[in-house]
Structures are given as structure tokens and as C-alpha cells.
Amino acid sequence: MKIHEYQAKEIFSRYGIPVTRETVCYTPDEVVAAAEKSGYPCVVKAQVLTGGRGKAGGVKLVKNKEEAREAATSILGMDIKGYTVEKVLLAEGVKFQSEIYVGLTIDRNSKSVILMTSREGGVEIEEVAKENPDAIIKVPIDADLGMQPFLARKIAFRLFDDFNLVKQAADIFQKMYKICLDTDASLVEINPLVITDDNQLLALDGKMNFDENALYRQPEIEKLYEPDENELKEIEAKEKGLSYIKLDGNIGFMVNGAGLAMATMDMIKMYGGEPANFLDVGGSSNPQKVIDAMNLILSDEKVNAIMINIFGGITRGDDIAKGLISALEQLDVKVPIVVRLSGTNAKEGLEILRGTNLTVVESMTEAAKKAIELSAH
Amino acid sequence: MKIHEYQAKEIFSRYGIPVTRETVCYTPDEVVAAAEKSGYPCVVKAQVLTGGRGKAGGVKLVKNKEEAREAATSILGMDIKGYTVEKVLLAEGVKFQSEIYVGLTIDRNSKSVILMTSREGGVEIEEVAKENPDAIIKVPIDADLGMQPFLARKIAFRLFDDFNLVKQAADIFQKMYKICLDTDASLVEINPLVITDDNQLLALDGKMNFDENALYRQPEIEKLYEPDENELKEIEAKEKGLSYIKLDGNIGFMVNGAGLAMATMDMIKMYGGEPANFLDVGGSSNPQKVIDAMNLILSDEKVNAIMINIFGGITRGDDIAKGLISALEQLDVKVPIVVRLSGTNAKEGLEILRGTNLTVVESMTEAAKKAIELSAH
Amino acid sequence: MSILVNKNTRLIVQGITGRDGGFHTAKMKAYGTNVVGGVSPGKGGQTVEGLPVFNTVEEAVKQTGANTSILFVPAPFAADGILEASEAGIELVIAITEGIPTLDMVRIMPYLKKKGTKLIGPNCPGLITPDEALVGILPGNIFKKGNVGLISRSGTLTYEMVNQLTTNGIGQSTCVGIGGDPVAGLYFQDLLEMYQNDPETDAVVLIGEIGGDAEEQAAAFIKNKMTKPVVAFIAGQSAPPGKRMGHAGAIISSGSGTAEEKIAAFEAAGVPVARKPEDIPVLIKRALQYG
Amino acid sequence: MSILVNKNTRLIVQGITGRDGGFHTAKMKAYGTNVVGGVSPGKGGQTVEGLPVFNTVEEAVKQTGANTSILFVPAPFAADGILEASEAGIELVIAITEGIPTLDMVRIMPYLKKKGTKLIGPNCPGLITPDEALVGILPGNIFKKGNVGLISRSGTLTYEMVNQLTTNGIGQSTCVGIGGDPVAGLYFQDLLEMYQNDPETDAVVLIGEIGGDAEEQAAAFIKNKMTKPVVAFIAGQSAPPGKRMGHAGAIISSGSGTAEEKIAAFEAAGVPVARKPEDIPVLIKRALQYG
């Protein structure tokens, strides 16, 4: 789960990390008022839950009232990677000497929180990683020990010679670590953290992602959730026990199991088809789940063929077939459906399905090819 | 550092541990008013920073207004082990089925916080330890792991069969552990924790001690400190770099080093003398420290002889001797002083001291015997 | 031999009185797994499927000599349950539970390491040594005793693969579902090492997916340390970046963790990668012949 | 041989730019200890007593190959300093600092154990192997090389004892002040074991005091595991209960930790207990003759 820059910086500020003075604005008038109060130059920044706003023209330095209004008018309402800009941040203009990157995230290999920092801040860390990997300092944090003062200081000494900056950075590292644990964050990032002209560290930008599995114990964070249209659909699906992601193609899917679902999509793509969605219906042969899943797939108007790929495990294939039939009877599906069933009692299941108007096949390959063929009509 | 029962229970209550409803009172009128509000029976309990108040008659169950006034009048102003009762607690009367002991303290051997609990609560745990040590459950807490829910539950299952009680106890254990860490406590004790007639756990009494070394970071706890007369003297001494404890004898001491000071006192006692104090002046030959130390010793009117035992280590014996002379010149000491000096440059030091009216000896044994002899005059 | 679970497994089920716990306890018992008891705080003294239920893992271990535990404990309490098993001296813990907060797993890892506890999962289907022990929610009937080891980040896709192996006459030594979470217990490299040392395993099927770089590390390990043949499949070639594909760990972050990178790593290590699941039996047969 | 410190000790001083740190660095160097550098955050690049100062212990270890560290760091920062030394791979840490919050020590102990770091102190005078290495604040001139090991919870009382040994012609292998705090690093039993295994030590003097039961445990260890003679002294026979006698750990709590109990335990273990410090040389001479 993502939050906006201004929300991340509000959290930083609450923990005592110095951030730019700034105001969230929803209209050009608000932007102009805030800019007049802040003084010039200042910065108008699009608040959208996606990256790349800089390249999209969503961040503008303004030097006077006219520029402020102009920037606000152009940025508010702008589309950035499918996200409409509904609010902007008016932030003070800051003179700085250099830009630092600092990020805390979860590292799968060390199975710990890891701190990444680099003197080459201001650009995306992935770019630094590709072009100059040695410029990135990575330190896994022992979960028992946490971000001890000595450790924070040790890392900071690798960034700065000036002890004044070392102390400020060490303090920020410790606070970011505490934020990470306190909020169940999966990413706590300051990029750039700048050294101002009077030698103070200041967070110019802020980014936080959160572990969705932990939202149940983070009510304050959950309140900040602003799902977009697709995410709303995903959440709705989740509430019905379905794992759904909208994609751009025309062949709808229903599979039991996330891995099998990915493999199924991959195969469609391999044979030249385009998946319309990822959809894992999980275990059980519950007809209601199938109905919910079909409704979800069909809510996407681009879908002109559906492939159902089910593996009978503990739930037997014949029971699954019966569940499918019972569900499909209650729906009026106009697009062709290919069903492939394998695993426990697959044969018995296929026998049952053969009596219907579903296209029944035995292998994944066959199913993929058939679905593509049907979608082309 | 100790605090009162009511203060400990206020902390417990803030963390969500259920405690008796109660009021602190300073006069019999307040006690009666509180008792009338609480209803009868209720309990009047002396609040003093020492144990054994029960045996001293400092706790009384009262059944009506008259008894409440009577108890308040008798307890307020009472002397318990040298402490005058200046306030009492009026606590609700609670019917209970049985009494549990729970205490968290620091264990030197496991170098960890240890939880001790017993079904034989209500009496001092030391008594249980002597009479029925198997009745005490002792669990050291891994500092990395802390009091995890499973661990708290596991301990609670050794106390209770009823899962309802297990859950309550586990919750209390976790909260007590958190209190211990949050406040730098050296003891967090509930004795008794009772099972009420409606099967709820309730803290009837509470006790907390704190690590004095950590008070600098516990301003809220430090505020609760109510040092008695002797402790005030000890604190005053500490501020001057002296470690002083008032004792009951007549021979005053000044020694450098805590271990040597104990050994010196032991020797006096062995030869039949009575130490008037413990006094460690620490390192250095600073005359001011000697002056402060002498003033402290002489503030005790019982002192009729003083023994100075100094070991010259890094500071040489002759420098120490000069410091002593310079200090004693500024004081008008009427009681006889025995000085023993050993270690580095001890001979040179003794030479310097021989020119004074101090009794100078070479061995600890001799010093002890001489001091006892002089104190007898 | 096989790895991790076998006839010497003495299994307890944490959360045995829950719906899933009870259901799969019956399945595991029916398969022949030596299930010796269950744990459910406050339900001590009851029996489930004829097995004694204890209040604590410690008590269960003391009474039954259990060495392995499987968890069907709700996500908010699962990490605590894993710790409880570890503290009680359980050697191998299988966490089926999905949805455990990642930082809960991060917090308990150093303790498991300190105690030497092996963990499979969380968010995994468990593991099976055919004809000896089924410890998980896998459908036992599709497995067949044999000489191919299998490791997978997936559930149903694993069954799909195993089914194809079995119907093609290829049996399995042990099949392990390591789970779909980003922070998990034993992983590809740990298990590859076990298979390499297991006399009953002659070849290994590795089923990876997008997210992280465990496959790349596995490829390096295979290249440097393994003599037994390994064949691989990677799910998620068609997954868009930044989206979690069902599994919490299956996500392409900022261009890393893609299927392409993983496939390239395996191919560079000389590990054949199946283009589709149906190719696995062919590749394994070839590997066993020439490996 | 001796124990813990010797000619192979490569010592760094944490807090070298402080008053005490600088003063004792000079003393230790003058004694002949191989002091290789110091650490003081923000003072890296300076020199003290001709020694390089580093910002971090890690840097100091990298540049000087230090294996031992002594801390003169103020109490609020001392536990962090010990951790820093441990994390940087220092094998032996001596914490002179007095007044460290007890829970700080409790918190760092598991990490030191995990890393295998040996700790002496805190609130201790340090240790010395005469003519080889002085690591602490002990007055080097009173020590004399020899075959008697010494362990003590005290500072000045130790010097008193050592002075009497030396003036009576009895030299020391290594003398260790383990410190006066309730939660400390290496303790009686650990050091007794080291002395037992040290070919240069023929007898041990143990100086205990009131508080805790480490002396009782030491007595049991001596009885069961030691062949070398040990003589003991216990300070605090006249101490009243409930009062801290200068040392944070020297307190009789609810009737336990008394000198009487400790003396009884030693006597039951066949360890002669000196009635007064002056008796130690006599007891040691007797022990070395008959031991």
C-alpha cells in the first residue's frame, strides 16, 4: 500500500526528521495563496501514487505568483501514468549543496530490514544501482539489535566527514528504522535528503509503502489508503476470497493457485494471446466463488474469451466440475469458455463437463491455443 | 529507589493491569470520607517505603465509619522501622479465592530479567523460597525475545487450569515486563495478585524498585523519589563524589574504594568495634573531598574516633598524605584520628604524616585495634 | 533417506482444533504421517482425530516426543506460534498460514537461527516424502515414491508438475513447497544442498517465480556446488511490474526480479528451463539419462 | 600463557580523547601494553599519546588489527560502545565505566554471546598480566610476575591484596577485576576455569563480597572441577541488609547474598577463607606448598 509524499513527510516530521515546510493544495487559488505565504522560489509538486512525476512535468519550480498559478493550473488535473493529479504540494524552495539517498526496505536474502544509502541521491536508486553500484551502501539490520546508535553512526561516517552531518544522519537513520517498525512499512525512503547551504540535513521528498498483511494492526495507516479504480476492484475481489489483478488483454482467466495462474497467463502470452486479468480462486469447489469470479472477469468489457484452468487436489475433479456447472447455470455468459481440468479425479470431472456447452480440453497447451483461437473470432 | 504501593499501582493501572479502587489520604477525615465513598468493608494501609507494615499493625480492615476513623488515627503518624506514616491508602475490600505472587527482577546468573510467580502468594516470597522452593516458578526472559505471548501463556498455564485466568495472567505478565523495561525497574511485584470471587485477577498490592543508574533517563520516575533523612545525606554525599551510608556505631571511616571500605568495617567489627558509617572517597588525593568526607562523618554525633584507610595506587602515598594534611588543617577535628596508608609510596606518605597529631599505623589490623582503643576513651 | 520428513517424523499440529487444522490432520493421518498430537491453548485435554491436544508446545513435546510441527494458526498469532515451537525444541516447523506481517517474520528469524530451528514457509503448502510422511496440505494421492526432488515457491502449480511427473512414471524423493512470502525459512539454496547430500535423490525440479533473486542465487549454487542435474520452471513471465501476483513475494520491483533474469541465470548455469509446465517430465527424463 | 591479556594483546581505547581515557592510555603504554589506537566519534584523524584516533571501532580494527578494547565511555553511551566493539569483531572488551543502567547490560548480553565476545566489567578496574599487558586502571607498579591468579569484585581491595602478595614475594600470573555491578561479563566461574587451564597459574586468590550468589557457584565449581588450590576473602561481613555498599551489586537482599553464606560455601568446598586481607599471603603460601 502506497501513500502520498506529503503523508510520508507528515509521519517523518512527527518522528522528528526535518522536512521542508509545505502545504497540500487542491486548487490553483490554494497554491497561489500558499506560495505567497511561503515566498519564492518554491515548488509545486503533483501528489500521485506512482513514480515518474518529474519526467511527466508534475514538479515545477516557480519564482513568482504568476508562475505559481500557471504551474498549479497545468499540474492539477494532469494524468500521470493513468493517475489524475487531484492535489499538489506547495513546498518551500531550498538551496542545497548535495543530495543523498536513504531508504529502508525488507531484504529477502538477509531476511531483515536493510538500510540503503548513497551520496548519489536525487535520482532513482535503481539507476544508481545499474550505473554505479559501488556508490550504494547496503547494511542489513540485525532484528535483535535494531538500529543501534553506533551502527547508525558507522553508516553515517561512510557518507560524511563532517561530524555535524554524521550526527544528523545517524539520528535520521534511527528514526527511519523506528518508523519502519512502528508502522509495518515495507519501504521508508528519503530521496533526496539534502545538505542545505547552512549544513543541515533536510528531507526534500519522502516515500513510504506498507505491508498489506499488517494493516489490521495499523489503523492510522489504513486510513491513508486511497485505492484507485483497479485497486478497488482488487480489494472487492479479496473480500470474496479472490486474488484479482486487472491487465490489458482480452482473454479472461480463472485459475486455482497463484503459481498456476501465472503459468497459465505465461502460456497464453507465449502463444500470442493477451491476458485480461490475473485471477486466483484459491481452493474449494464452492460455486459462489466461481460466480463471483466470472462476474469480475466479465466486468471487463474487453474480455471475449475465458479460460478456466483448475487442478483437482484435495478437492476432487468431479466435485469441481459439479461446482462449475452449478455456477455457470446461474450466469448468462456470452463469451466462449475453455475449461481444462487436471489432477485428482480429472477424468471423471471432464466427463461431467463434456455434457455442457463449454469447450473442454485436457492439457494447458491445448487450452491456451483454444482460448486464443476463440478470442480471435 | 523505592516508591509507594499506590504509586506502583498507578503505573500498573496506566498499563492496563487491574488494580483495586483506592484513594490516598493524609488525614483521618480524608480516610473516613474515602471509606464512606468506597463502602465497607475496606482497608486502610500505611504507605511507607519499607516492608513489614502488616506485622507492625499498618494495615487494617474496617467495617464501618468508626473503625475507619480509628484505624486512620492509629496508622497515620505510626512509626514503622524508623519511617513515620504520613499517608495511607483507603482501598476497596475485595473478596477473593486465592492469592498469587508475581515478581519481575534482574537475575545476576542468567543476566536477564526473570519472572517469578507462585500460587503461594500473600506472604513474602523469601518465606516461600525457604519453606517450599518448588512452589516458585522462575523463568528467565531472553532479552532479544522479550515476554512473547506464548511465553507468558506458558508460564500462566503452570499456575492455572482455567483458560480464562491463563489469558488474564499472561496479559498481566506481558504488561509487567513492558513496565519493567519502560521504567528501568529493578523490581516489579504484585503480591498478592488475587482471583476474585467472579474469577478476575486483581492486583491487591504493588511494589516497584528502580535502577538508580537509569534515573537520568526516567524523569517521571525520579519525581516520585522521596528520600528519607539518611538517604538525603547519601545523595548529598554522592553529589560530592562520596559513597556514604550511615550506620549505628561510633567509629567513623574514610576509605578509598568500596571493597576496601567493606573490608575495613569488617575488621573493626571483628575486633569488637562498631562502624558509624560506610564511606568510600574514591580515587584522587583532592583535599576538598577529604574535607567533605570529614564533615560528613562528624555530622554524626555518635562518632568518637575516626579511622582513615587509604591505599596508594596510581595516586602516590606521599601525595595522599599531603592532601590529608592540607584538608585536616582546615578542619577543627576534636575526635582522635587513626591513619593507615599503604601501597605506592606508602613509606614516604607515612613519614610526612608522622609529623602531625594523627595516630599513624602501618597495618589494617593495627589501625582497627587502635581506633577501637581510642573510641573507648 | 529423503529430506526433512520421513518415517521418523513425529508431528504435532498447532491450531489442531481449528477448521483447517482438524481437516488436514485427518488427511495427514490417513496418508500415514506419524501425527502424535496437537496444540491449542485452552483446549488441552481434548482429543482431535484421536490425538491428544495440549495447551502448549512444550507440554506436547514432553508428552509425545514431537520433533516437527505444522502451524494452522491465524496470521496475527502465527509468528508467536513459530517461536513457541522453536523455544520448545521442535527441529522443523512448517508454517502453512498466509498473510503473516513481514516484520513479524523478520523479528523471529534471529531466534530461529540461534536455536537451529528449520522453518518451511510461511504461506506454503508444506512438504511430502511419498509413502512416508505428508506434512502439509498437499494432495497425497498425486505423489509417487521415486528419485526426483522438487522445490517450489508455488502450491497448485507444484501439484500440476507433480501430477505430470507421476503420470509419466517419475516418482519423487521429497517435494517441498517453500511458500510465496518474501521473508521465508528454508529456501532454494538450503534445499538444493540437502538434495545434493540425499542418496535417494538423483535429480531436482525447481519451480521459481518472479520477485527477489533467490533463483539467481540457486543458479550460482547449482553451478558451483551441485553434481546432480536440476531442471527449472519460472512462473510469471507475463506479469506486469509493481503488481503482486497472488503471492506476497511475487512482485517485480523496479525492473528486478523478472522471469527473464531468472531464466537467463539458470541457462547460464546449464540448468534447462521448461518453457511450459508440460515440458518438465521430458526435461527430467533427459536429465536422469544424461545427468 | 597467563589468561586473557598478554604480549599478543592489541588494545584500542574507546573514549581515548576523554580525560580518563587519555590519562590511562598513557599509563598503559608506559607499562608496556601494546596499545594500538583509540576511538572517539568525530575525532578520527587526531592522535593521542602518539596513537591514531578513529571514528569507529570497525575502522580501528581494520587499520590496527586490534583484538581487545577498553572503554572509558560515559555511562549513557557505554552499552552502545560495547556493542560496537563486539560487532567489529573485538574478542575481549573491558568496560571500566561505572553507572551503566542494568537493563542496558541485560539487553546487550545475548548479542555478546552470539558474537562470542568476552566482556570484563563494567564498573571494574580492568586486568593485568604482569610484565606483559596492563588493560585497566590498576597501578601497574604493585604487581609482580608469578604463578598466582587473582579474581576480584573489588578495586582498591584488590590492590591491597596484591600489594601484600608482592611484598611477600608472591607474584601473579593474571589479576582480573570483574567489577562491582550486578550484571557483568566474565565472572568467577568463567575465570576459575581459565586459570585451571592456564599452565602458568598454580593457585588462585578469589576476592568476593556480599550480594548475589556467584561465590556460592564458584565454590561448587572449585569443588567439582578444580585441581588447583584456591583461597578466598569475602568483604562485607558487617554490611547491613538492603543497603548498596558502594558497588551497585553489593547488597544483601532479603537475607540472601550475605558474607556468612558465602564463607560457609567456600569452607564446605575446602577453600580456605581469610579472616582479614592480611591473612591472604599466609594462606596462599600454605596452598602452594600443600595444594
PDB file of C-alpha atoms in Angstrom, chain A residues 42-45 57-62 70-71 74-75 78:
ATOM      1  CA  CYS A  42       9.060  27.472  -4.174  1.00  0.00           C
ATOM      2  CA  VAL A  43       7.986  24.177  -5.705  1.00  0.00           C
ATOM      3  CA  VAL A  44       4.669  22.799  -6.939  1.00  0.00           C
ATOM      4  CA  LYS A  45       4.645  19.002  -6.797  1.00  0.00           C
ATOM      5  CA  GLY A  57       6.123  17.523 -15.809  1.00  0.00           C
ATOM      6  CA  GLY A  58       4.450  17.104 -12.435  1.00  0.00           C
ATOM      7  CA  VAL A  59       7.098  19.056 -10.488  1.00  0.00           C
ATOM      8  CA  LYS A  60       7.745  22.748 -11.139  1.00  0.00           C
ATOM      9  CA  LEU A  61       9.922  25.399  -9.529  1.00  0.00           C
ATOM     10  CA  VAL A  62       8.102  28.748  -9.502  1.00  0.00           C
ATOM     11  CA  GLU A  70       0.476  28.625 -14.150  1.00  0.00           C
ATOM     12  CA  ALA A  71       2.178  25.572 -12.634  1.00  0.00           C
ATOM     13  CA  SER A  74      -1.104  22.758 -15.533  1.00  0.00           C
ATOM     14  CA  ILE A  75      -0.347  20.137 -12.878  1.00  0.00           C
ATOM     15  CA  MET A  78      -2.784  16.215 -15.221  1.00  0.00           C
TER      16      MET A  78
END
